[in-house]
Amino acid sequence: MMPTVVEVQELTKRYGSFTAVDRVSFEVGRGEIFGYLGANGAGKSTTIKMLCGLAAPTSGRASVAGADIAREPERVKRSIGYMSQRFSLYLDLTVEENLRFFAGAYGLGGARRDRRVQAALELAGLTDRRGTLTSALPGGVRQRLALGSALLHEPPIVFLDEPTAGVDPEARRGFWRVIRDLASQGTTVFVTTHHLDEAEHCGRVGLMVDGKLVALDTPGGLKATHVPGALYAVELADSRKMRHELANWPGVVEVEPFGPRLHVRVQGELEDDGRLEHELKHHGHNDAVVSRVEPTLEDVFLALVGTGRQSKGAA
Amino acid sequence: MMPRPLVRIAAMANKEMRHILRDPQMLAFALVMPVGLLLLFGVAVSFDIEHIPMVVVDQDHSQSSRKLADSFTVSNTFNVVAHRGDPDDAEPLFRSGAARVALVIPRGYEASVLHGPEAVAQLLIDGADNTSASVALGYANAVALSSSQRAFVELLGDATPPLEARPRTFFNPELRSAVFLVPGLMVMVLVMVAVMLTALTVAREYERGSMEQLFATPVGRLEIILGKLGPYFAIGQVQVLMVLTLGVWVFDVPMRGSVALVFLVASVFLFAMLMQGLFISVVTRNQMLAGQIAAVSTFLPALLLSGFIFPVESMPWVLQVIARILPARYLVRALRAVMLRGADFETVLPDIGAMFLFFVFLLVVATKRFKRTVA
Ligand SMILES: Nc1ncnc2c1ncn2[C@@H]1O[C@H](COP(=O)(O)OP(=O)(O)OP(=O)(O)O)[C@@H](O)[C@H]1O
Ligand SMILES: [Mg+2]
């Protein structure tokens, strides 16, 4: 078992009568990539701010790298890197000026500062653009630079609050490569995201709904628990009408439109290979094309929060 | 290697300086504004009011009394419109507006001049006209002092603020107001620019979200404040230099004391003002509001409560108390003392001390406020 670096017990944050984070408990191990998922306003940022010592919890407790977040927030700050959702870098400063500033803010001086700034430039792929104004960088590059900046002091834990928001898919893949490298070197990564596909990269995923942590497991475990049975994609001429008909079939757990197709989740006998296609043809749908699909975290999300997708950036 | 707190403060200061240098509007505000203000006040709003109508009531009819009356009329400031034998006869002239100032020289004046202990003449001023009143008061003091006598000045009519007689030391033999003005203008310039610039800087960090990022680093609140003070202090020094240079070369303000002492006095004042701006910023966290509070809390006090134009001693006690707290008045007093009278360090030490106290008080309060209200 990995040593625990983040320990959260019944952590709660209220703003007036509104509860933004509601008795959340979990642990994160060293070198783990911990994904924190949830719709807008679910309480992801609020949780991160409490863990970074930026907001005081209303009740409950948590420790980060052995320091209690309420009693020793300054000790917490020495062992974390933080990429906030709203702000990452000063746009009116150049790439290098930003890095040198944050290195200084972490108390790095002399040769160590130069070395760390250089490392961050390399991580962001900006070694030959160090004099560029940060405002001139495309979003994806800027986020990588911000990540490099949060890692300047080589913290054992980084908190990344929606680091890939507004970043194109190609840049997102690059970003996640960096995160996986980090974790493999022992850095603990706590990351929030709107992109459900990204959560597949995480060791474990916590799902927040209205301030509550409603599920927490590995991506595979989440699927097995919340999307049991087998999932098939069904292509039909008259999919709209069939959606309702299929839902009434015995053994069919759920039917969701997925683009022009239907995603049909079945349990029992229908799980067997070819069985669903056979039944459809038997009912006169000779044009039906059925293929097995692996459930995604999107399906988990839908199963947990019901219909009506709430995730804004979900692919 | 530098200790970590210093590394962090230096990083803050360096970053802040780059923000300033990249912002042409702010630079212009910081460097053009002082020159503009000085020229505007120094030239356009000239305080050299001329031809104030004056009635002379000479009851002594001596050589000394005539000399005293003449000392008021050598310049163009006063115009003798009438002579009267009795102070009561002067009053109708005031009522009709024919005279604004009456010089009353009592019987026995010359005897007192020659044999002491002190010679007393009286200056009656129409308090309804503030500008003439303060000019007359200033002149009266200057004249009185140049002849090393005491002047009692009395006020007629409703005065706002009422002026009261007090001998003061204006070493300004040519009676030119630019000489009083430049030290006062230094206050206006430093106050507006210093407080305004710093009032925006912390609020800006809150608004763009960078404060949260800063709070997630080991940088302390005091370190943020000190780091931000640095660059603005440097700019303030440039402003002091500009105002002094202009004052001495364009307006012929004497520099009788040590230039280093002037800079020391101005520096302590600057720290106090920068701190006032940071305090406003920490409390409001909003650039617009901070800007407005900065403007109101600096301009009026600097103009009215600094003794720059109106003597503080003659104000209602509430205003006097406020004036005693604010550093503006101490700066004007210390600058006039050093520049016009050549005062030394010990003389202005109380003023420096008062300004320093103001700085330390706000530094403590701002840091406390800053800490308590973490995001
Ligand atoms: N300072 C505050 N005062 C009052 N309410 C707040 C405050 N900060 C956050 N909230 C509320 O708490 C809830 C959770 O906010 P939070 O920022 O944690 O959500 P999130 O999961 O990060 O959402 P997003 O995906 O939009 O970033 C929201 O409804 C928000 O309006
Ligand atoms: Mg958020």
XYZ file of C-alpha atoms and ligand atoms in Angstrom:
722
model
C 0.000 0.000 0.000
C 1.286 3.474 -0.918
C 1.870 5.832 2.005
C -1.005 8.292 2.397
C -0.179 11.919 1.583
C -3.642 13.463 1.577
C -6.117 12.483 4.238
C -9.599 13.983 4.285
C -12.257 13.341 6.915
C -15.784 14.709 6.816
C -14.499 17.909 5.228
C -17.269 20.509 4.937
C -17.459 24.058 3.634
C -20.530 26.229 4.026
C -21.107 29.673 2.589
C -23.929 30.966 4.720
C -26.679 28.378 4.544
C -25.299 26.945 1.297
C -23.140 23.848 1.619
C -20.499 23.826 -1.116
C -18.661 20.755 0.161
C -20.595 18.288 2.271
C -18.781 15.857 4.599
C -16.284 14.581 2.070
C -13.814 11.871 3.087
C -11.038 10.200 1.095
C -7.338 9.437 1.049
C -4.740 9.864 -1.657
C -1.567 7.792 -1.776
C 1.911 8.854 -2.770
C 2.459 8.960 -6.532
C -1.234 8.532 -7.236
C -3.156 10.443 -9.890
C -6.372 11.319 -8.144
C -9.126 12.627 -10.404
C -11.867 14.805 -9.000
C -14.892 14.950 -11.246
C -18.107 16.894 -11.115
C -20.411 19.332 -12.840
C -20.218 23.114 -12.484
C -20.590 24.140 -8.873
C -20.165 20.602 -7.567
C -17.564 21.787 -5.072
C -14.327 20.707 -6.763
C -12.506 24.032 -6.497
C -13.755 24.579 -2.978
C -12.286 21.234 -1.908
C -8.950 22.066 -3.536
C -8.819 25.500 -1.916
C -9.333 23.969 1.495
C -6.652 21.369 0.860
C -4.221 24.091 -0.250
C -4.792 26.106 2.917
C -6.538 28.883 0.984
C -9.949 28.530 2.593
C -10.780 27.411 6.090
C -13.048 24.371 6.372
C -16.323 24.869 8.231
C -15.963 21.466 9.829
C -14.127 18.213 9.371
C -10.399 17.913 9.021
C -7.739 17.145 6.472
C -4.003 16.795 6.333
C -1.720 17.296 3.372
C 1.812 15.918 3.493
C 1.407 15.455 7.210
C 0.312 19.033 7.918
C -3.158 19.862 9.193
C -4.794 22.252 6.730
C -6.620 24.289 9.359
C -3.882 24.510 11.978
C -0.751 24.708 9.821
C -1.731 26.090 6.415
C 1.736 27.617 6.002
C 3.354 24.192 6.314
C 0.907 22.850 3.739
C 1.916 25.596 1.316
C 5.554 24.551 1.459
C 4.807 21.069 0.181
C 2.293 21.768 -2.553
C 2.124 23.134 -6.057
C -1.176 24.723 -7.041
C -2.608 25.616 -10.414
C -5.752 27.601 -9.813
C -8.705 27.443 -12.152
C -8.932 31.192 -12.643
C -5.383 32.414 -12.795
C -2.136 30.781 -13.624
C 0.355 33.334 -14.876
C 0.819 37.085 -15.189
C -0.003 37.811 -18.800
C 1.972 41.057 -18.881
C 5.172 39.277 -17.903
C 7.327 37.163 -20.200
C 7.644 33.395 -19.896
C 10.922 33.647 -18.045
C 9.830 36.541 -15.837
C 6.848 34.519 -14.666
C 9.005 31.521 -13.865
C 11.659 33.570 -12.105
C 9.009 35.317 -10.070
C 7.327 32.138 -8.899
C 10.685 30.515 -8.213
C 11.476 33.491 -5.997
C 8.048 33.276 -4.381
C 8.893 29.704 -3.399
C 12.121 30.995 -1.919
C 14.431 29.528 -4.557
C 17.557 31.544 -5.179
C 20.881 31.338 -6.943
C 21.852 28.299 -8.978
C 18.863 26.232 -7.885
C 16.518 28.873 -9.244
C 18.298 28.930 -12.607
C 18.193 25.155 -12.799
C 14.507 24.911 -11.916
C 13.516 27.687 -14.301
C 15.365 25.863 -17.049
C 13.563 22.619 -16.177
C 10.186 24.360 -16.296
C 11.026 25.902 -19.669
C 11.854 22.450 -20.976
C 8.668 20.963 -19.558
C 6.638 23.642 -21.326
C 8.714 23.330 -24.494
C 9.536 27.019 -24.337
C 13.332 27.046 -24.047
C 13.675 29.224 -27.130
C 10.690 31.457 -26.332
C 11.598 32.563 -22.856
C 11.314 36.224 -23.791
C 7.788 35.910 -25.200
C 5.011 37.718 -23.388
C 2.787 35.148 -21.735
C -0.308 36.753 -23.259
C 0.999 35.786 -26.704
C 1.057 32.052 -25.933
C -1.767 29.741 -27.035
C -3.904 28.355 -24.205
C -2.412 24.866 -24.203
C 1.167 26.101 -24.011
C 0.221 28.565 -21.309
C -1.278 25.789 -19.197
C 1.863 23.699 -19.569
C 3.915 26.676 -18.511
C 1.636 27.119 -15.525
C 2.163 23.474 -14.627
C 5.923 23.939 -14.917
C 5.587 26.965 -12.691
C 3.629 25.015 -10.055
C 6.416 22.406 -10.039
C 9.340 24.825 -9.671
C 10.007 23.955 -6.050
C 9.621 20.204 -6.727
C 6.616 19.753 -4.436
C 5.620 16.218 -3.429
C 1.961 17.056 -4.234
C 0.369 19.175 -6.948
C -3.226 20.339 -7.060
C -4.388 21.096 -10.578
C -7.797 22.737 -10.860
C -9.130 22.104 -14.368
C -5.729 22.414 -16.007
C -7.045 21.409 -19.429
C -10.107 23.660 -19.597
C -10.200 25.323 -22.991
C -7.243 23.321 -24.280
C -7.419 21.503 -27.623
C -7.391 17.656 -27.622
C -3.852 17.343 -28.983
C -2.443 19.641 -26.298
C -4.521 17.828 -23.690
C -2.874 14.536 -24.592
C 0.542 16.149 -24.188
C -0.497 17.564 -20.866
C -1.581 14.179 -19.563
C 1.701 12.620 -20.678
C 3.451 15.092 -18.394
C 1.104 14.278 -15.533
C 1.717 10.541 -15.914
C 5.492 11.100 -15.976
C 5.245 13.147 -12.826
C 3.267 10.490 -11.022
C 5.637 7.764 -12.114
C 8.440 9.742 -10.465
C 6.513 9.787 -7.196
C 4.709 13.121 -7.323
C 1.126 12.942 -6.151
C -1.287 14.605 -8.556
C -4.716 15.805 -7.514
C -6.542 16.956 -10.610
C -10.060 18.155 -11.346
C -11.581 17.992 -14.771
C -14.743 18.362 -16.780
C -13.447 16.005 -19.434
C -14.684 12.565 -18.484
C -12.371 10.899 -20.990
C -9.396 12.377 -19.150
C -10.437 10.716 -15.937
C -9.487 7.387 -17.532
C -5.852 8.406 -16.974
C -6.424 8.625 -13.236
C -5.569 5.918 -10.766
C -8.740 6.666 -8.887
C -11.644 8.947 -9.547
C -13.906 10.729 -7.085
C -17.231 11.944 -8.349
C -18.745 15.051 -6.787
C -22.444 15.843 -7.064
C -23.795 18.920 -5.269
C -20.991 18.992 -2.735
C -21.140 15.278 -1.963
C -18.608 12.669 -2.966
C -21.012 10.117 -4.425
C -18.504 7.633 -5.832
C -14.839 6.882 -5.457
C -12.972 4.068 -7.158
C -10.656 3.177 -10.008
C -12.194 3.889 -13.436
C -12.652 0.137 -13.940
C -14.181 -0.313 -10.529
C -16.607 2.559 -11.078
C -17.791 1.016 -14.339
C -18.210 -2.431 -12.820
C -20.222 -1.027 -9.924
C -22.329 1.574 -11.618
C -22.597 0.268 -15.147
C -22.990 -3.473 -14.546
C -23.878 -5.820 -17.330
C -22.809 -5.368 -20.925
C -23.086 -2.329 -23.094
C -23.975 -2.499 -26.778
C -24.152 0.147 -29.435
C -27.165 -0.410 -31.652
C -27.591 1.134 -35.078
C -31.176 1.131 -36.310
C -33.238 2.901 -38.931
C -35.962 3.821 -36.465
C -33.900 4.372 -33.376
C -36.194 6.977 -31.828
C -39.171 4.712 -31.673
C -37.075 1.721 -30.691
C -35.618 3.583 -27.754
C -38.878 3.318 -25.875
C -39.681 -0.153 -27.056
C -36.279 -1.520 -26.064
C -36.487 0.001 -22.643
C -39.388 -2.306 -21.880
C -37.612 -5.486 -22.876
C -36.781 -7.813 -20.011
C -33.025 -7.764 -19.355
C -32.570 -4.241 -20.722
C -31.374 -1.966 -17.927
C -30.964 1.293 -19.741
C -31.246 2.828 -23.184
C -29.489 6.109 -24.001
C -29.270 7.830 -27.358
C -25.642 8.219 -28.337
C -25.333 10.236 -31.521
C -27.346 8.454 -34.228
C -27.085 5.213 -32.278
C -28.454 3.834 -29.069
C -26.408 2.639 -26.152
C -28.198 -0.313 -24.665
C -27.128 -1.772 -21.374
C -28.288 -5.298 -20.693
C -28.010 -7.853 -17.938
C -28.644 -11.553 -17.727
C -29.029 -13.627 -20.861
C -28.843 -10.622 -23.158
C -25.240 -10.056 -22.039
C -24.124 -13.012 -24.124
C -22.363 -12.307 -27.386
C -24.741 -11.979 -30.336
C -27.826 -12.455 -28.232
C -29.112 -8.879 -28.482
C -28.619 -8.794 -32.280
C -30.417 -12.092 -32.576
C -33.390 -10.818 -30.558
C -33.598 -7.618 -32.604
C -33.595 -9.537 -35.887
C -36.157 -11.876 -34.400
C -38.384 -8.834 -33.787
C -38.086 -7.843 -37.404
C -35.234 -5.351 -37.220
C -33.112 -6.882 -39.910
C -31.122 -3.705 -40.415
C -29.902 -3.652 -36.806
C -26.128 -3.478 -36.403
C -24.989 -4.331 -32.892
C -21.489 -3.947 -31.516
C -20.135 -4.340 -28.061
C -18.752 -1.137 -26.483
C -16.738 -0.644 -23.363
C -18.560 1.543 -20.873
C -16.950 4.953 -20.320
C -16.941 7.154 -17.270
C -19.578 9.130 -19.101
C -21.880 6.157 -18.670
C -20.960 6.015 -15.000
C -21.728 9.677 -14.685
C -25.085 9.255 -16.394
C -25.950 6.278 -14.238
C -25.135 8.258 -11.112
C -26.704 11.594 -11.819
C -29.543 10.332 -14.009
C -30.456 11.770 -17.353
C -29.816 15.335 -18.420
C -26.111 15.734 -18.819
C -24.697 18.312 -16.471
C -21.087 18.143 -17.379
C -20.343 21.212 -19.464
C -17.221 20.156 -21.329
C -17.884 16.462 -21.521
C -16.847 15.076 -24.872
C 22.844 33.113 -0.448
C 20.003 35.421 0.537
C 17.678 34.327 3.311
C 14.356 33.065 1.942
C 12.134 35.919 3.115
C 14.457 38.333 1.309
C 14.400 36.169 -1.814
C 10.613 36.284 -1.753
C 10.399 40.031 -1.105
C 12.900 40.669 -3.890
C 10.875 38.497 -6.256
C 7.712 40.446 -5.407
C 9.452 43.788 -5.872
C 11.006 42.735 -9.147
C 7.705 41.490 -10.527
C 5.890 44.630 -9.430
C 8.495 46.810 -11.123
C 7.979 44.926 -14.373
C 4.207 45.381 -14.146
C 4.775 49.109 -13.793
C 7.295 49.336 -16.619
C 4.959 47.414 -18.955
C 2.057 49.723 -18.238
C 2.576 53.007 -20.088
C -0.536 54.564 -18.590
C 0.668 53.960 -15.088
C 4.127 55.243 -15.887
C 2.662 58.381 -17.394
C 0.457 58.861 -14.377
C 3.429 58.421 -12.089
C 5.877 60.656 -13.900
C 3.913 63.215 -15.898
C 1.288 63.922 -13.271
C 3.688 65.458 -10.724
C 5.145 67.861 -13.264
C 1.696 68.760 -14.541
C 0.322 69.322 -11.069
C 3.244 71.441 -10.046
C 3.036 73.651 -13.113
C -0.718 73.905 -12.804
C -0.676 74.940 -9.180
C 2.519 76.893 -9.371
C 1.650 79.024 -12.353
C -2.052 79.054 -13.046
C -3.312 79.121 -9.498
C -1.095 81.910 -8.366
C -1.636 82.957 -4.816
C -0.112 86.359 -5.402
C -3.303 88.296 -4.988
C -2.786 91.992 -5.432
C -4.414 95.260 -4.408
C -6.265 94.112 -1.342
C -8.024 97.302 -0.098
C -6.650 98.338 3.278
C -7.491 100.997 5.793
C -4.773 102.287 8.114
C -5.683 103.392 11.643
C -2.537 105.031 12.945
C -3.021 106.225 16.511
C 0.649 106.544 17.265
C 1.693 108.950 14.479
C 5.312 108.033 14.972
C 8.184 107.128 12.689
C 7.858 103.468 13.693
C 4.167 103.373 12.988
C 4.675 104.878 9.547
C 7.422 102.360 8.851
C 5.117 99.525 9.784
C 2.356 100.842 7.510
C 4.862 101.276 4.701
C 6.058 97.703 5.010
C 2.574 96.657 3.976
C 2.457 98.942 1.002
C 5.877 98.377 -0.546
C 4.504 95.503 -2.549
C 1.399 95.665 -4.681
C -0.425 93.381 -2.368
C -2.177 96.034 -0.341
C -3.725 99.250 -1.494
C -4.287 101.850 1.200
C -7.766 103.178 0.481
C -8.297 105.278 3.623
C -6.804 106.547 6.866
C -8.904 106.684 10.035
C -8.200 107.843 13.538
C -10.355 105.329 15.391
C -10.789 101.559 14.816
C -14.550 101.965 15.100
C -14.516 104.228 12.094
C -12.960 101.450 10.039
C -15.886 99.132 10.484
C -18.286 100.809 8.035
C -15.609 100.437 5.379
C -15.592 96.698 5.961
C -19.339 96.486 5.763
C -19.477 98.298 2.480
C -16.642 96.182 1.160
C -14.472 99.223 0.568
C -11.759 97.657 2.720
C -10.854 94.079 3.511
C -8.005 94.671 5.901
C -7.403 97.226 8.602
C -4.040 97.882 10.190
C -4.457 99.299 13.685
C -1.358 100.774 15.300
C -2.178 101.785 18.888
C -0.811 104.707 20.812
C 2.498 103.903 22.474
C 3.589 101.622 19.647
C 6.905 103.377 19.084
C 7.655 103.405 22.767
C 7.212 99.646 22.878
C 9.335 99.175 19.797
C 12.128 101.129 21.418
C 11.831 99.969 24.996
C 10.022 96.658 24.844
C 8.910 94.269 26.075
C 6.963 93.799 22.839
C 5.325 96.009 20.290
C 1.762 95.236 19.419
C -0.087 96.202 16.297
C -3.392 94.821 15.182
C -4.531 93.597 11.839
C -8.249 93.256 11.249
C -9.124 90.977 8.411
C -12.437 90.439 6.674
C -12.792 86.711 7.162
C -15.539 86.385 4.586
C -13.019 86.389 1.795
C -10.868 83.432 2.579
C -8.267 83.895 -0.046
C -7.542 87.527 0.731
C -7.709 86.678 4.383
C -5.115 83.966 4.232
C -2.872 86.015 1.984
C -3.210 88.993 4.305
C -2.490 86.784 7.266
C 0.590 85.373 5.628
C 1.854 88.804 4.753
C 1.105 90.149 8.150
C 3.109 87.395 9.710
C 5.959 87.893 7.334
C 6.019 91.626 7.870
C 5.729 91.236 11.585
C 8.525 88.764 11.687
C 10.776 90.675 9.440
C 10.511 93.530 11.896
C 10.651 91.052 14.765
C 7.394 92.133 16.225
C 4.293 90.305 17.109
C 1.179 90.841 15.140
C -2.225 90.315 16.543
C -4.671 89.614 13.859
C -8.317 89.775 14.496
C -11.124 88.669 12.372
C -14.349 90.348 11.404
C -17.426 88.708 10.039
C -18.114 85.022 9.564
C -15.034 83.181 8.658
C -14.864 79.652 7.388
C -12.458 78.557 8.558
C -11.980 81.308 11.088
C -8.511 82.678 11.075
C -6.765 83.442 14.252
C -3.720 85.393 15.046
C -0.575 83.397 15.530
C 2.891 84.543 14.834
C 4.487 82.139 12.396
C 7.855 81.914 10.858
C 7.770 82.433 7.158
C 11.197 83.199 5.910
C 9.970 84.591 2.708
C 11.127 88.169 2.471
C 9.949 88.653 -1.093
C 6.525 87.495 -0.020
C 6.133 85.196 -2.986
C 3.640 82.403 -2.562
C 5.451 79.948 -4.824
C 7.917 79.613 -2.025
C 5.216 78.411 0.348
C 3.576 76.482 -2.391
C 6.302 74.140 -3.477
C 6.605 72.277 -0.179
C 2.841 72.081 -0.139
C 2.738 70.870 -3.701
C 5.163 68.144 -2.841
C 2.451 66.856 -0.537
C -0.221 67.012 -3.205
C 1.903 65.207 -5.751
C 3.242 62.495 -3.483
C -0.068 61.912 -1.834
C -2.082 61.510 -4.988
C 0.335 59.427 -6.954
C 1.615 57.290 -4.108
C -1.707 56.373 -2.620
C -3.411 55.965 -5.972
C -0.760 53.651 -7.404
C -0.568 51.343 -4.446
C -4.308 51.408 -3.800
C -4.791 49.657 -7.117
C -2.039 47.090 -6.930
C -3.296 44.668 -4.283
C -6.894 45.051 -5.454
C -5.738 44.139 -8.963
C -4.218 40.897 -7.714
C -7.497 40.010 -6.057
C -9.452 40.849 -9.186
C -7.399 38.835 -11.598
C -7.172 35.902 -9.227
C -3.418 36.008 -8.791
C -3.752 36.705 -5.077
C -5.064 33.185 -4.631
C -2.051 31.837 -6.498
C 0.253 33.938 -4.316
C -1.443 32.700 -1.177
C -0.710 29.140 -2.274
C 3.031 29.895 -2.193
C 5.042 30.422 0.998
C 5.054 34.205 0.366
C 3.761 35.874 3.518
C 1.388 38.822 3.670
C 4.036 41.098 5.083
C 6.378 39.988 2.302
C 3.769 40.830 -0.309
C 3.288 44.272 1.226
C 6.990 45.018 1.561
C 7.707 43.723 -1.935
C 5.045 45.958 -3.363
C 6.251 48.989 -1.422
C 9.725 48.799 -2.946
C 9.152 49.768 -6.572
C 6.587 52.427 -5.737
C 9.009 53.894 -3.261
C 11.581 54.153 -6.037
C 9.065 55.924 -8.239
C 8.212 58.223 -5.369
C 11.865 59.181 -5.031
C 11.947 60.136 -8.695
C 8.869 62.268 -8.104
C 10.476 64.008 -5.145
C 13.498 64.738 -7.273
C 11.350 66.150 -10.074
C 9.296 68.354 -7.805
C 12.366 69.646 -5.999
C 14.226 70.353 -9.198
C 11.292 72.189 -10.698
C 10.679 74.042 -7.457
C 14.223 75.219 -7.074
C 14.914 76.032 -10.722
C 11.586 77.230 -12.034
C 10.050 78.752 -8.942
C 13.253 79.826 -7.195
C 12.381 78.089 -3.985
C 15.370 78.372 -1.669
C 17.073 75.242 -0.411
C 18.580 76.477 2.802
C 18.769 73.092 4.532
C 20.314 69.816 3.512
C 18.991 68.103 0.399
C 19.574 64.728 2.037
C 17.332 65.766 4.915
C 14.611 66.806 2.473
C 14.821 63.362 0.889
C 14.742 61.675 4.258
C 11.643 63.614 5.278
C 9.990 62.924 1.925
C 10.904 59.225 2.129
C 9.264 58.699 5.464
C 6.195 60.499 4.170
C 6.235 58.341 1.033
C 6.293 55.164 3.074
C 3.334 56.418 5.047
C 1.379 57.239 1.891
C 2.249 54.012 0.066
C 1.100 52.166 3.114
C -2.163 54.090 3.142
C -2.734 52.981 -0.458
C -1.929 49.351 0.302
C -4.215 49.472 3.299
C -7.089 50.726 1.147
C -6.344 48.012 -1.382
C -6.243 45.225 1.169
C -9.532 46.303 2.658
C -11.504 46.965 -0.531
C -10.048 44.247 -2.813
C -11.659 46.166 -5.639
C -9.795 48.498 -7.955
C -12.636 50.872 -8.650
C -13.592 51.335 -5.025
C -9.950 51.528 -3.971
C -9.307 54.251 -6.537
C -12.225 56.310 -5.309
C -11.339 55.967 -1.652
C -7.727 56.772 -2.462
C -8.735 59.963 -4.252
C -11.046 61.159 -1.504
C -8.779 60.200 1.352
C -5.771 61.954 -0.087
C -6.700 64.970 -2.125
C -8.910 66.821 0.315
C -6.827 66.218 3.427
C -3.649 67.146 1.585
C -5.240 70.302 0.269
C -7.116 71.381 3.376
C -5.516 69.771 6.386
C -1.844 69.968 5.536
C -1.402 73.640 6.302
C -0.473 73.942 2.662
C -3.013 76.725 2.129
C -5.001 77.133 5.311
C -3.349 77.232 8.687
C -4.364 74.161 10.634
C -4.318 76.036 13.929
C -7.399 77.997 12.995
C -9.625 75.048 12.176
C -12.409 73.470 14.230
C -10.992 71.001 16.718
C -12.288 67.933 14.866
C -10.326 68.874 11.791
C -7.330 69.723 13.907
C -7.366 66.253 15.394
C -7.560 64.672 11.945
C -4.788 66.936 10.709
C -2.672 65.885 13.652
C -3.015 62.235 12.656
C -2.404 62.601 8.937
C 1.193 62.815 7.776
C 0.503 65.599 5.231
C 0.792 68.382 7.744
C 4.034 67.057 9.172
C 5.577 66.895 5.745
C 4.595 70.467 4.863
C 5.909 71.703 8.178
C 9.166 69.782 7.960
C 9.792 70.689 4.332
C 9.185 74.365 4.962
C 11.452 74.203 7.957
C 14.293 72.550 6.087
C 13.958 74.275 2.732
C 13.037 77.783 3.816
C 14.671 78.007 7.212
C 17.524 75.554 6.932
C 16.314 73.526 9.891
C 18.416 70.538 10.961
C 17.542 66.921 11.671
C 16.688 67.458 15.305
C 14.216 70.197 14.514
C 12.193 68.033 12.162
C 12.580 64.825 14.151
C 9.115 65.143 15.734
C 7.575 65.468 12.271
C 9.510 62.470 10.989
C 8.458 60.526 14.070
C 4.795 61.351 13.581
C 4.843 60.220 9.952
C 6.724 57.070 10.844
C 4.160 56.186 13.496
C 1.397 56.528 10.927
C 3.311 54.173 8.625
C 3.927 51.538 11.266
C 0.343 51.679 12.466
C -1.053 51.078 8.962
C 1.548 48.408 8.238
C 0.426 46.453 11.265
C -3.270 46.942 10.628
C -3.007 46.133 6.914
C -1.007 42.981 7.564
C -3.533 41.883 10.163
C -6.489 42.560 7.909
C -4.729 40.840 5.044
C -4.147 37.687 7.060
C -7.570 37.370 8.527
C -9.399 37.485 5.238
C -7.735 34.714 3.288
C -9.699 33.772 0.166
N -16.811 32.493 -1.821
C -17.995 31.900 -2.072
N -19.135 32.378 -1.536
C -20.321 31.799 -1.777
N -20.486 30.722 -2.555
C -19.402 30.183 -3.111
C -18.097 30.747 -2.906
N -17.206 30.001 -3.593
C -17.921 29.025 -4.198
N -19.231 29.122 -3.911
C -20.284 28.240 -4.364
O -19.947 26.936 -4.012
C -20.323 26.027 -5.031
C -19.142 25.175 -5.405
O -18.204 25.977 -6.087
P -16.861 25.381 -6.688
O -16.112 26.520 -7.272
O -16.185 24.567 -5.676
O -17.416 24.457 -7.838
P -16.596 23.653 -8.936
O -16.959 22.242 -8.774
O -15.172 24.001 -8.890
O -17.279 24.218 -10.256
P -16.604 24.575 -11.660
O -16.620 23.344 -12.448
O -17.553 25.591 -12.211
O -15.271 25.120 -11.396
C -20.853 26.855 -6.182
O -22.257 26.809 -6.163
C -20.385 28.241 -5.872
O -21.321 29.186 -6.320
Mg -13.904 24.923 -10.088
